[in-house]
Coordinates of C-alpha atoms in Angstrom, one line a residue:
Chain A
M1 CA -27.3 7.5 0.9
D2 CA -27.7 4.2 2.8
K3 CA -25.7 3.9 5.9
A4 CA -22.9 1.3 5.7
P5 CA -23.6 -1.7 8.0
V6 CA -21.8 -1.6 11.3
S7 CA -19.3 -4.3 12.1
R8 CA -20.0 -5.3 15.7
G9 CA -17.2 -4.4 18.0
F10 CA -14.9 -2.7 15.4
R11 CA -13.4 0.6 16.5
S12 CA -10.4 2.6 15.4
R13 CA -7.2 2.7 17.4
Q14 CA -7.5 5.7 19.6
A15 CA -5.7 7.2 22.5
E16 CA -7.8 8.5 25.4
Q17 CA -10.2 11.1 24.0
P18 CA -8.7 14.6 23.8
T19 CA -11.0 17.6 24.2
K20 CA -13.2 18.1 21.1
D21 CA -11.6 21.4 20.3
R22 CA -8.3 19.8 19.4
L23 CA -9.5 17.5 16.7
P24 CA -10.7 18.9 13.4
P25 CA -13.9 17.3 12.0
G26 CA -13.6 13.7 10.9
Q27 CA -10.2 13.1 12.5
Y28 CA -9.0 10.4 14.8
V29 CA -6.0 10.4 17.1
T30 CA -3.2 8.0 16.4
M31 CA -0.3 7.1 18.7
G32 CA 1.8 5.9 15.8
F33 CA 3.1 7.9 12.9
P34 CA 1.9 6.5 9.6
V35 CA 4.1 7.0 6.6
L36 CA 2.6 7.9 3.3
S37 CA 4.7 8.6 0.2
A38 CA 4.0 9.0 -3.5
G39 CA 7.3 7.3 -4.3
P40 CA 10.3 5.6 -3.0
T41 CA 12.1 7.2 0.0
P42 CA 15.0 9.3 -1.4
Q43 CA 18.2 8.5 0.5
I44 CA 19.7 12.0 0.8
K45 CA 23.2 12.7 2.1
V46 CA 23.4 15.9 4.0
E47 CA 26.8 16.5 2.6
S48 CA 25.3 17.1 -0.8
W49 CA 22.0 18.6 0.4
N50 CA 21.2 22.2 -0.3
F51 CA 18.1 24.3 0.0
A52 CA 17.0 27.3 -2.0
L53 CA 14.5 30.2 -2.0
Q54 CA 13.6 31.3 -5.5
F55 CA 11.6 33.9 -7.2
G56 CA 10.9 33.1 -10.9
G57 CA 14.2 32.1 -12.3
S58 CA 16.3 34.0 -9.8
L59 CA 17.9 32.6 -6.7
L60 CA 17.1 34.6 -3.5
G61 CA 19.2 32.4 -1.3
K62 CA 20.8 29.0 -1.1
W63 CA 22.2 27.1 1.8
D64 CA 24.2 24.0 2.3
W65 CA 23.5 21.8 5.3
A66 CA 26.0 23.6 7.6
E67 CA 24.8 27.0 6.6
F68 CA 21.2 26.0 7.1
E69 CA 21.9 24.6 10.5
A70 CA 23.5 27.9 11.4
L71 CA 20.3 29.8 10.7
P72 CA 18.1 30.7 13.7
Q73 CA 16.4 27.6 15.0
T74 CA 12.9 27.4 16.4
T75 CA 11.2 24.6 18.2
I76 CA 7.4 24.2 18.2
T77 CA 5.0 21.7 19.6
T78 CA 1.9 21.3 17.5
D79 CA -0.8 18.9 16.3
I80 CA -0.7 17.5 12.8
H81 CA -3.7 16.3 10.7
C82 CA -3.5 14.0 7.8
V83 CA -6.2 14.0 5.1
T84 CA -6.5 10.2 5.6
K85 CA -8.1 11.1 8.9
W86 CA -5.4 10.4 11.5
S87 CA -4.1 13.2 13.7
K88 CA -1.2 13.3 16.0
L89 CA -1.2 15.6 19.0
D90 CA 1.7 17.5 20.6
T91 CA 4.4 16.7 18.1
T92 CA 7.6 18.6 18.5
W93 CA 9.6 20.0 15.6
Q94 CA 12.7 22.0 15.2
G95 CA 13.8 23.9 12.1
V96 CA 14.0 27.3 10.5
T97 CA 10.9 29.4 10.3
F98 CA 9.8 30.9 7.0
D99 CA 10.1 34.3 8.6
D100 CA 13.8 33.6 9.4
L101 CA 14.4 32.5 5.8
L102 CA 13.0 35.8 4.6
K103 CA 15.2 37.6 7.0
A104 CA 18.2 35.6 6.0
V105 CA 17.8 36.7 2.4
G106 CA 17.1 40.3 3.4
L107 CA 13.5 40.4 2.4
A108 CA 11.3 42.5 4.6
K109 CA 8.3 41.4 2.7
P110 CA 7.6 38.2 0.7
R111 CA 8.1 38.5 -3.1
A112 CA 4.8 37.1 -4.1
R113 CA 1.6 35.7 -2.6
Y114 CA 2.2 32.0 -3.1
I115 CA 5.0 29.4 -2.9
I116 CA 5.4 26.0 -4.4
A117 CA 7.6 23.5 -2.7
H118 CA 9.9 21.3 -4.9
C119 CA 11.2 18.1 -3.3
D120 CA 13.5 15.3 -4.0
G121 CA 11.6 12.6 -5.8
G122 CA 9.6 15.2 -7.7
Y123 CA 6.8 15.9 -5.2
T124 CA 5.3 19.4 -5.2
T125 CA 2.8 21.3 -3.1
N126 CA 1.5 24.9 -3.1
V127 CA 0.9 27.1 0.0
P128 CA -0.1 30.7 0.3
V129 CA 2.7 32.8 1.8
A130 CA 0.1 34.2 4.2
D131 CA 0.0 30.7 5.7
L132 CA 3.8 30.5 6.1
V133 CA 4.6 33.8 7.8
D134 CA 4.2 34.8 11.4
G135 CA 5.6 31.5 12.6
Q136 CA 3.0 29.4 10.8
G137 CA 5.5 27.6 8.6
M138 CA 9.0 26.2 8.9
V139 CA 11.5 24.0 7.2
A140 CA 11.9 21.4 9.8
T141 CA 15.0 19.2 10.4
R142 CA 14.2 17.5 13.7
F143 CA 11.2 15.6 15.1
E144 CA 11.0 15.0 18.8
G145 CA 14.6 16.2 19.2
L146 CA 16.1 13.8 16.7
P147 CA 16.9 14.2 13.0
I148 CA 13.8 13.5 10.9
L149 CA 14.0 9.9 9.5
P150 CA 14.1 9.6 5.7
A151 CA 10.7 7.9 5.7
H152 CA 9.2 10.9 7.4
G153 CA 10.8 13.4 5.1
G154 CA 14.4 13.8 6.4
P155 CA 16.8 15.5 6.2
A156 CA 14.3 18.4 5.9
R157 CA 10.6 18.8 5.3
L158 CA 8.3 21.7 5.0
L159 CA 6.0 22.0 8.1
V160 CA 2.7 23.9 7.8
P161 CA 0.7 22.1 10.6
H162 CA -2.4 24.2 10.4
L163 CA -3.1 22.7 6.9
Y164 CA -3.6 19.1 6.1
F165 CA -0.3 17.3 6.3
W166 CA 0.2 16.7 2.6
K167 CA 1.2 20.3 2.5
S168 CA 4.1 19.6 4.9
A169 CA 6.2 18.4 1.9
K170 CA 8.8 15.8 2.6
W171 CA 12.3 16.0 1.3
V172 CA 11.9 19.7 0.5
R173 CA 14.7 21.3 -1.5
R174 CA 13.3 24.6 -2.9
L175 CA 10.5 27.1 -2.2
R176 CA 9.7 29.1 -5.2
F177 CA 7.5 32.2 -5.1
M178 CA 4.6 32.3 -7.4
E179 CA 2.3 35.2 -8.3
M180 CA -0.6 32.9 -9.0
D181 CA -1.7 29.8 -7.0
E182 CA -0.7 26.7 -9.0
P183 CA -1.7 23.3 -7.8
G184 CA 1.0 20.9 -6.7
F185 CA 1.0 17.1 -7.0
W186 CA -2.1 16.1 -5.0
E187 CA -3.9 19.4 -5.7
S188 CA -3.8 18.5 -9.4
L189 CA -5.4 15.1 -8.7
G190 CA -8.6 16.0 -6.8
Y191 CA -7.3 17.2 -3.5
H192 CA -8.2 20.7 -2.2
I193 CA -6.1 23.6 -3.3
Y194 CA -5.9 25.0 0.2
G195 CA -6.6 22.2 2.7
D196 CA -7.9 23.7 6.0
P197 CA -8.7 20.7 8.3
W198 CA -11.0 22.9 10.4
K199 CA -13.2 23.4 7.4
E200 CA -12.6 19.8 6.3
Q201 CA -11.2 20.9 2.9
R202 CA -9.9 17.6 1.9
Y203 CA -10.9 17.5 -1.8
D204 CA -11.5 19.8 -4.6
G205 CA -15.2 20.6 -4.4
D206 CA -15.4 20.5 -0.6
Chain B
M1 CA -3.1 -8.1 2.2
T2 CA -1.6 -5.5 4.4
E3 CA -2.2 -2.8 7.0
N4 CA -2.0 0.7 5.6
G5 CA -0.3 3.0 7.9
S6 CA 3.3 2.0 7.3
D7 CA 5.6 2.6 4.4
V8 CA 4.6 -0.4 2.3
V9 CA 5.1 -0.8 -1.3
L10 CA 2.5 -2.9 -3.0
D11 CA 1.7 -3.3 -6.6
G12 CA -1.0 -2.7 -9.1
N13 CA -3.0 -5.7 -7.8
A14 CA -3.7 -3.8 -4.7
A15 CA -4.9 -0.8 -6.7
A16 CA -7.2 -3.0 -8.8
G17 CA -10.3 -2.2 -6.7
L18 CA -9.8 1.6 -7.2
L19 CA -8.9 1.3 -10.9
Q20 CA -11.8 -1.1 -11.6
E21 CA -14.2 1.7 -10.7
I22 CA -13.0 3.6 -13.7
F23 CA -12.1 0.9 -16.3
V24 CA -14.7 -1.3 -17.9
L25 CA -12.1 -3.9 -19.0
E26 CA -10.0 -5.9 -16.5
V27 CA -7.2 -3.5 -15.8
T28 CA -4.5 -5.4 -14.0
T29 CA -3.8 -7.5 -17.1
A30 CA -3.6 -4.5 -19.4
Q31 CA -0.1 -3.8 -20.7
V32 CA 1.2 -0.3 -20.2
Q33 CA 4.2 1.3 -21.7
C34 CA 6.2 3.7 -19.5
A35 CA 6.5 7.1 -21.3
A36 CA 9.8 7.8 -19.6
C37 CA 11.8 4.7 -20.3
G38 CA 9.6 2.8 -22.9
S39 CA 9.4 -0.5 -20.9
T40 CA 6.2 -2.4 -20.9
A41 CA 4.6 -4.2 -18.0
A42 CA 1.2 -5.5 -16.8
V43 CA -0.6 -2.8 -14.7
G44 CA -0.8 -5.4 -11.9
S45 CA 2.9 -5.6 -11.7
L46 CA 3.6 -1.9 -11.3
R47 CA 4.8 -0.6 -7.9
L48 CA 2.0 1.1 -5.9
Y49 CA 2.6 4.0 -3.6
A50 CA 0.5 6.4 -1.5
A51 CA -2.3 3.9 -1.2
P52 CA -4.6 5.7 1.3
M53 CA -4.5 9.0 -0.6
G54 CA -4.7 7.4 -4.0
A55 CA -2.9 5.0 -6.3
V56 CA 0.5 6.2 -7.6
L57 CA 1.7 3.5 -9.9
R58 CA 5.4 3.5 -10.8
C59 CA 7.5 1.8 -13.4
T60 CA 9.6 -1.0 -12.0
H61 CA 12.5 -0.2 -14.3
C62 CA 12.9 3.6 -13.9
D63 CA 10.5 4.4 -11.0
G64 CA 8.8 7.0 -13.1
I65 CA 5.1 7.6 -12.4
V66 CA 3.1 5.7 -15.0
M67 CA -0.4 6.6 -13.8
T68 CA -2.2 8.0 -10.7
A69 CA -5.8 7.5 -9.7
V70 CA -7.7 9.2 -6.9
H71 CA -11.2 8.6 -5.7
T72 CA -12.8 11.6 -3.9
P73 CA -16.4 12.0 -2.8
H74 CA -16.8 14.4 -5.8
A75 CA -15.0 12.7 -8.6
R76 CA -12.6 10.0 -9.8
W77 CA -9.3 11.3 -11.1
L78 CA -7.0 9.5 -13.4
E79 CA -3.7 10.9 -14.6
M80 CA -1.7 9.1 -17.2
R81 CA 1.0 11.4 -18.5
G82 CA 3.6 8.8 -17.6
A83 CA 1.9 6.1 -19.8
R84 CA 2.6 6.1 -23.5
C85 CA -0.3 3.7 -24.1
L86 CA -2.4 1.0 -22.5
R87 CA -3.2 -2.2 -24.3
F88 CA -6.2 -4.3 -23.0
Chain C
M1 CA -19.0 -22.4 -11.8
T2 CA -19.1 -24.5 -14.9
V3 CA -17.2 -22.3 -17.3
I4 CA -13.5 -21.5 -16.6
E5 CA -12.2 -18.2 -18.0
T6 CA -8.5 -17.6 -18.1
A7 CA -9.0 -13.9 -17.3
A8 CA -11.6 -12.2 -15.1
M9 CA -14.7 -11.3 -17.0
P10 CA -14.6 -7.7 -18.1
G11 CA -17.3 -5.2 -17.6
R12 CA -18.4 -6.3 -14.2
R13 CA -19.0 -3.4 -11.8
L14 CA -17.6 -3.7 -8.4
E15 CA -20.3 -3.3 -5.8
W16 CA -20.1 -3.6 -2.0
Q17 CA -21.7 -6.8 -0.9
L18 CA -22.5 -8.1 2.6
A19 CA -20.4 -10.9 4.0
E20 CA -21.5 -12.9 7.0
V21 CA -19.1 -15.0 9.0
R22 CA -20.1 -18.6 9.1
D23 CA -17.1 -20.1 10.7
I24 CA -13.6 -19.2 11.8
G25 CA -10.7 -21.6 11.8
V26 CA -7.3 -21.3 13.4
E27 CA -4.4 -21.9 11.0
T28 CA -1.4 -20.8 13.2
P29 CA -1.0 -18.7 16.3
R30 CA -1.2 -15.5 14.3
V31 CA -3.4 -16.6 11.4
K32 CA -7.1 -17.4 11.1
S33 CA -9.4 -18.3 8.2
L34 CA -12.8 -16.7 7.9
L35 CA -15.4 -18.6 6.1
L36 CA -17.9 -16.2 4.7
H37 CA -21.3 -16.4 3.2
V38 CA -21.8 -13.8 0.6
A39 CA -25.4 -14.0 -0.8
T40 CA -24.7 -12.0 -3.9
W41 CA -21.4 -13.6 -4.7
Q42 CA -20.8 -14.1 -8.5
G43 CA -17.8 -16.5 -8.3
H44 CA -14.1 -15.9 -8.6
L45 CA -10.9 -17.2 -10.0
P46 CA -8.0 -18.6 -8.0
G47 CA -5.6 -15.8 -7.1
Q48 CA -8.1 -12.9 -6.9
H49 CA -8.7 -10.8 -3.9
V50 CA -11.4 -8.8 -2.2
D51 CA -11.6 -5.4 -0.5
I52 CA -13.3 -5.5 2.8
R53 CA -14.7 -2.5 4.6
L54 CA -15.4 -2.3 8.3
T55 CA -17.6 0.5 9.8
A56 CA -17.6 1.3 13.5
E57 CA -20.5 2.6 15.5
D58 CA -19.3 6.2 15.2
G59 CA -19.1 5.9 11.4
Y60 CA -15.3 5.4 11.2
Q61 CA -14.4 3.2 8.3
A62 CA -11.3 1.1 7.4
Q63 CA -10.7 -0.7 4.2
R64 CA -8.2 -3.5 3.5
S65 CA -7.6 -6.1 0.8
Y66 CA -7.3 -9.8 1.4
S67 CA -6.7 -12.6 -1.0
I68 CA -9.3 -15.3 -1.4
A69 CA -8.1 -18.6 0.0
S70 CA -10.9 -20.8 -1.2
P71 CA -11.2 -22.3 -4.7
P72 CA -14.1 -21.2 -6.9
E73 CA -15.6 -24.7 -6.3
D74 CA -16.4 -23.8 -2.7
E75 CA -19.7 -22.3 -1.7
L76 CA -18.3 -20.1 1.1
V77 CA -15.6 -17.5 0.4
T78 CA -12.6 -18.0 2.6
L79 CA -10.2 -15.3 3.6
T80 CA -7.0 -16.1 5.5
V81 CA -5.8 -13.2 7.7
E82 CA -2.6 -12.8 9.5
R83 CA -2.6 -10.6 12.6
V84 CA -0.3 -7.7 12.1
D85 CA 1.2 -6.2 15.3
N86 CA -0.3 -2.7 15.9
G87 CA -2.6 -3.3 13.0
E88 CA -6.0 -1.7 12.9
V89 CA -8.0 -4.2 11.0
S90 CA -6.3 -7.6 11.4
P91 CA -6.4 -7.7 15.2
Y92 CA -10.2 -7.2 14.9
L93 CA -10.6 -9.9 12.3
V94 CA -8.3 -12.4 14.0
G95 CA -9.2 -11.5 17.6
D96 CA -12.7 -10.1 17.9
L97 CA -14.7 -11.4 15.0
R98 CA -17.3 -14.1 15.7
A99 CA -19.6 -16.3 13.7
G100 CA -22.6 -14.3 12.7
D101 CA -20.7 -11.0 12.4
R102 CA -21.0 -9.1 9.2
F103 CA -18.9 -6.7 7.1
E104 CA -18.8 -5.3 3.6
L105 CA -16.8 -6.9 0.9
R106 CA -16.3 -6.2 -2.8
G107 CA -14.8 -8.4 -5.4
P108 CA -13.5 -10.5 -6.9
I109 CA -10.7 -8.1 -7.9
G110 CA -7.7 -8.7 -10.2
G111 CA -7.3 -10.6 -13.3
Y112 CA -3.5 -10.5 -13.5
F113 CA -2.5 -12.7 -10.6
V114 CA -4.8 -15.6 -11.6
W115 CA -4.4 -19.3 -12.5
T116 CA -6.9 -21.9 -13.5
V117 CA -6.7 -25.5 -14.7
A118 CA -7.4 -24.2 -18.2
T119 CA -3.9 -22.9 -18.3
R120 CA -1.4 -25.4 -19.8
G121 CA 2.0 -26.1 -18.5
P122 CA 3.7 -26.9 -15.2
L123 CA 2.7 -24.6 -12.3
C124 CA 5.4 -23.2 -10.1
L125 CA 4.4 -21.4 -7.0
V126 CA 6.7 -19.5 -4.6
A127 CA 5.3 -18.1 -1.4
G128 CA 6.7 -16.1 1.5
G129 CA 4.7 -16.1 4.7
S130 CA 1.1 -15.0 4.2
G131 CA 1.8 -14.9 0.5
I132 CA 0.7 -18.5 0.5
V133 CA -3.0 -17.5 0.5
P134 CA -3.7 -16.8 -3.1
L135 CA -1.5 -19.7 -4.1
M136 CA -3.5 -22.0 -1.9
A137 CA -6.6 -21.0 -3.8
M138 CA -4.8 -22.2 -6.9
L139 CA -3.7 -25.5 -5.4
R140 CA -7.1 -26.2 -3.9
H141 CA -8.7 -25.5 -7.3
R142 CA -6.3 -27.8 -9.0
A143 CA -7.0 -30.5 -6.4
R144 CA -10.8 -30.2 -6.8
R145 CA -10.5 -30.5 -10.5
N146 CA -8.3 -33.5 -10.2
V147 CA -5.8 -32.2 -12.7
R148 CA -2.6 -34.2 -13.3
A149 CA -0.4 -31.4 -14.7
P150 CA 2.8 -31.1 -12.6
A151 CA 2.8 -28.4 -9.9
M152 CA 5.2 -27.4 -7.2
L153 CA 5.1 -25.1 -4.2
L154 CA 8.2 -23.6 -2.6
Y155 CA 7.0 -22.1 0.7
S156 CA 9.2 -20.0 3.0
S157 CA 8.1 -19.5 6.6
R158 CA 9.7 -18.2 9.7
S159 CA 9.2 -21.4 11.7
L160 CA 7.3 -24.6 11.5
E161 CA 4.4 -23.3 13.6
D162 CA 4.1 -20.4 11.1
V163 CA 3.5 -22.7 8.1
I164 CA -0.1 -21.9 7.2
Y165 CA -2.1 -24.8 5.9
R166 CA 0.7 -27.2 6.8
E167 CA -1.4 -30.3 7.3
E168 CA -3.5 -29.7 4.3
L169 CA -0.4 -29.2 2.1
D170 CA 1.2 -32.3 3.4
A171 CA -2.0 -34.3 2.7
M172 CA -2.3 -32.8 -0.8
A173 CA 1.3 -33.7 -1.6
R174 CA 0.9 -37.2 -0.3
R175 CA -2.2 -37.8 -2.4
D176 CA -0.9 -36.3 -5.6
A177 CA 2.3 -37.6 -7.2
D178 CA 2.3 -34.6 -9.5
L179 CA 2.5 -32.1 -6.7
R180 CA 5.7 -31.3 -4.9
V181 CA 5.7 -29.1 -1.8
V182 CA 9.1 -27.8 -0.6
N183 CA 9.2 -25.9 2.7
T184 CA 12.0 -23.7 4.0
L185 CA 12.2 -22.3 7.5
T186 CA 14.0 -19.0 7.9
R187 CA 14.3 -18.2 11.6
K188 CA 13.6 -21.3 13.7
W189 CA 13.5 -25.0 12.9
P190 CA 13.0 -28.3 14.9
T191 CA 16.3 -30.0 15.8
R192 CA 15.6 -32.9 13.5
W193 CA 14.4 -30.7 10.6
K194 CA 15.8 -32.3 7.5
R195 CA 14.5 -30.0 5.0
Y196 CA 15.6 -26.5 3.9
R197 CA 16.7 -23.8 6.2
G198 CA 17.2 -20.1 5.6
R199 CA 16.0 -17.8 3.0
I200 CA 15.3 -18.8 -0.6
H201 CA 18.4 -18.6 -2.7
K202 CA 19.3 -19.3 -6.2
S203 CA 20.2 -22.9 -5.9
L204 CA 17.1 -23.8 -3.9
L205 CA 15.0 -22.2 -6.6
A206 CA 16.9 -24.0 -9.3
E207 CA 16.4 -27.3 -7.5
A208 CA 12.8 -26.8 -6.6
C209 CA 11.3 -25.1 -9.6
F210 CA 10.7 -26.6 -13.0
P211 CA 13.5 -25.6 -15.4
P212 CA 12.9 -22.8 -17.9
E213 CA 12.8 -25.3 -20.8
Q214 CA 9.5 -26.7 -19.4
N215 CA 8.0 -23.2 -19.6
P216 CA 6.3 -23.2 -16.2
K217 CA 3.8 -20.6 -15.2
I218 CA 5.3 -19.0 -12.2
F219 CA 3.5 -17.1 -9.4
V220 CA 5.4 -15.4 -6.6
C221 CA 3.6 -13.9 -3.6
G222 CA 4.7 -12.5 -0.3
P223 CA 6.4 -9.5 1.3
T224 CA 7.6 -6.9 -1.3
R225 CA 11.3 -7.6 -0.7
F226 CA 10.8 -11.4 -1.0
V227 CA 8.9 -11.1 -4.2
E228 CA 11.5 -8.8 -5.8
D229 CA 14.4 -10.9 -4.7
V230 CA 12.8 -14.2 -5.9
S231 CA 11.7 -12.8 -9.2
G232 CA 15.2 -11.5 -9.8
L233 CA 16.7 -14.9 -9.1
L234 CA 14.2 -16.6 -11.3
V235 CA 15.1 -14.3 -14.2
E236 CA 18.8 -15.0 -13.5
L237 CA 18.0 -18.7 -13.7
G238 CA 16.7 -18.2 -17.2
H239 CA 13.0 -17.9 -16.8
D240 CA 11.2 -15.5 -19.1
P241 CA 10.0 -12.5 -17.0
L242 CA 6.7 -12.7 -18.8
T243 CA 6.1 -16.1 -17.3
I244 CA 6.5 -14.8 -13.8
K245 CA 3.6 -13.1 -12.1
T246 CA 4.0 -11.3 -8.8
E247 CA 1.9 -10.0 -6.0
R248 CA 3.4 -7.9 -3.3
F249 CA 1.9 -8.0 0.2
G250 CA 4.0 -5.2 1.8
P251 CA 6.8 -5.6 4.3

């Protein structure tokens, strides 16, 4: 394949170069926080917000905002990687880990191997449960100490930072256990079903 | 004419480059009927979201997704459940 | 181009072509026009745009769309670019680019937001900020073709110094009795500014635009909110939505 002609002097916006280990292949560091949404930003009032954990048709647990805030809170600092090639380092999030959600509904073990996240606005994404447990996933309500802005997925978004950021579904409302892995919104349109940035699994076929 | 990287809503005109990789006929002038609410509009006038990942084109009346197009290194994808029909 | 089509020709594959910067002109403190030589250019229609692609030394690529500012009668393809604060591409195009530089471009794209002199009826153009660019291609085309059909431009800008193509538009309006240009300034205006101030509202549109009975072809271009507000007002004024074509440029 022919190499594209180089435009003299053009470079991407970048912070000072971090160590190579921190950036997955093909990624560039951004100081901003780009917003990408498949639809208009839902304006959600926390007074009417609720969050549910489901297995098949049955409800394992449901929380309103006050109840959700009363669950054990965890704060993490992590790097996030968007499939559109920007990465943001050392971002701080606070929320309820998937482990603590399981504990709250009295599950010692997850009910199935996969979950699908359902969100306000209709967005969905699928994640293996193995990638949510042991502190790897949470439902986040705060970014850098402040409530997550609606454009960035507030009041609550899924956070699975070790996978490409489209898996960290904005405006999450339900996590439903699935026996089989079913592709969500982007996974049904050519994006990778799993999405490991370190293996550069951006697209179906990678 | 815009900088991607912020929450911008564009329209089907901005998706034309991507869509024109798939359609033989000029696509922004094609009339599309929304399957959800039945309203008809030119593809160029639909609201466009998610531009760097793909083109999600939504009905200006009901906000339902009319069509979605994605260009990956392996394939071009086009999903049109939200369109009852297209007229070129 | 000797034949005018009213819609872009179907069936043309979009290939990446090489554009070479021949000249750069300053339009306003934030806006420049890039005059490009594209050896493989096939021509275009007023209102169409191009995608451009920049590649850095390390292989990083960025892609953006820009409306074509030049009429099809020009040999060089002109893009008019506004520098977006914290943008990735526009600061390069407006700040670093020099004559002789090259980048990739594909187009022309888009047959929806297009007007040529072959279209009958009065022409009504409403622009917000950099939304003037594709409409300028239409006006330049109309001027080059010496067409007498009535046309008007309602152009909203933040301040006088932000009015892109100001002198050219004034000159066009002076030379052409059938063209009316109405400016409104929204944030800052000279103390002796006698023209319109503030955002476009219903009565300004009613006064400036051709009435619905004259069945004008209407093109609205600018930030998304601007385009949606103006289109809504035009429909309220009685214009058939099918006669209103829109192009949204983002916030």
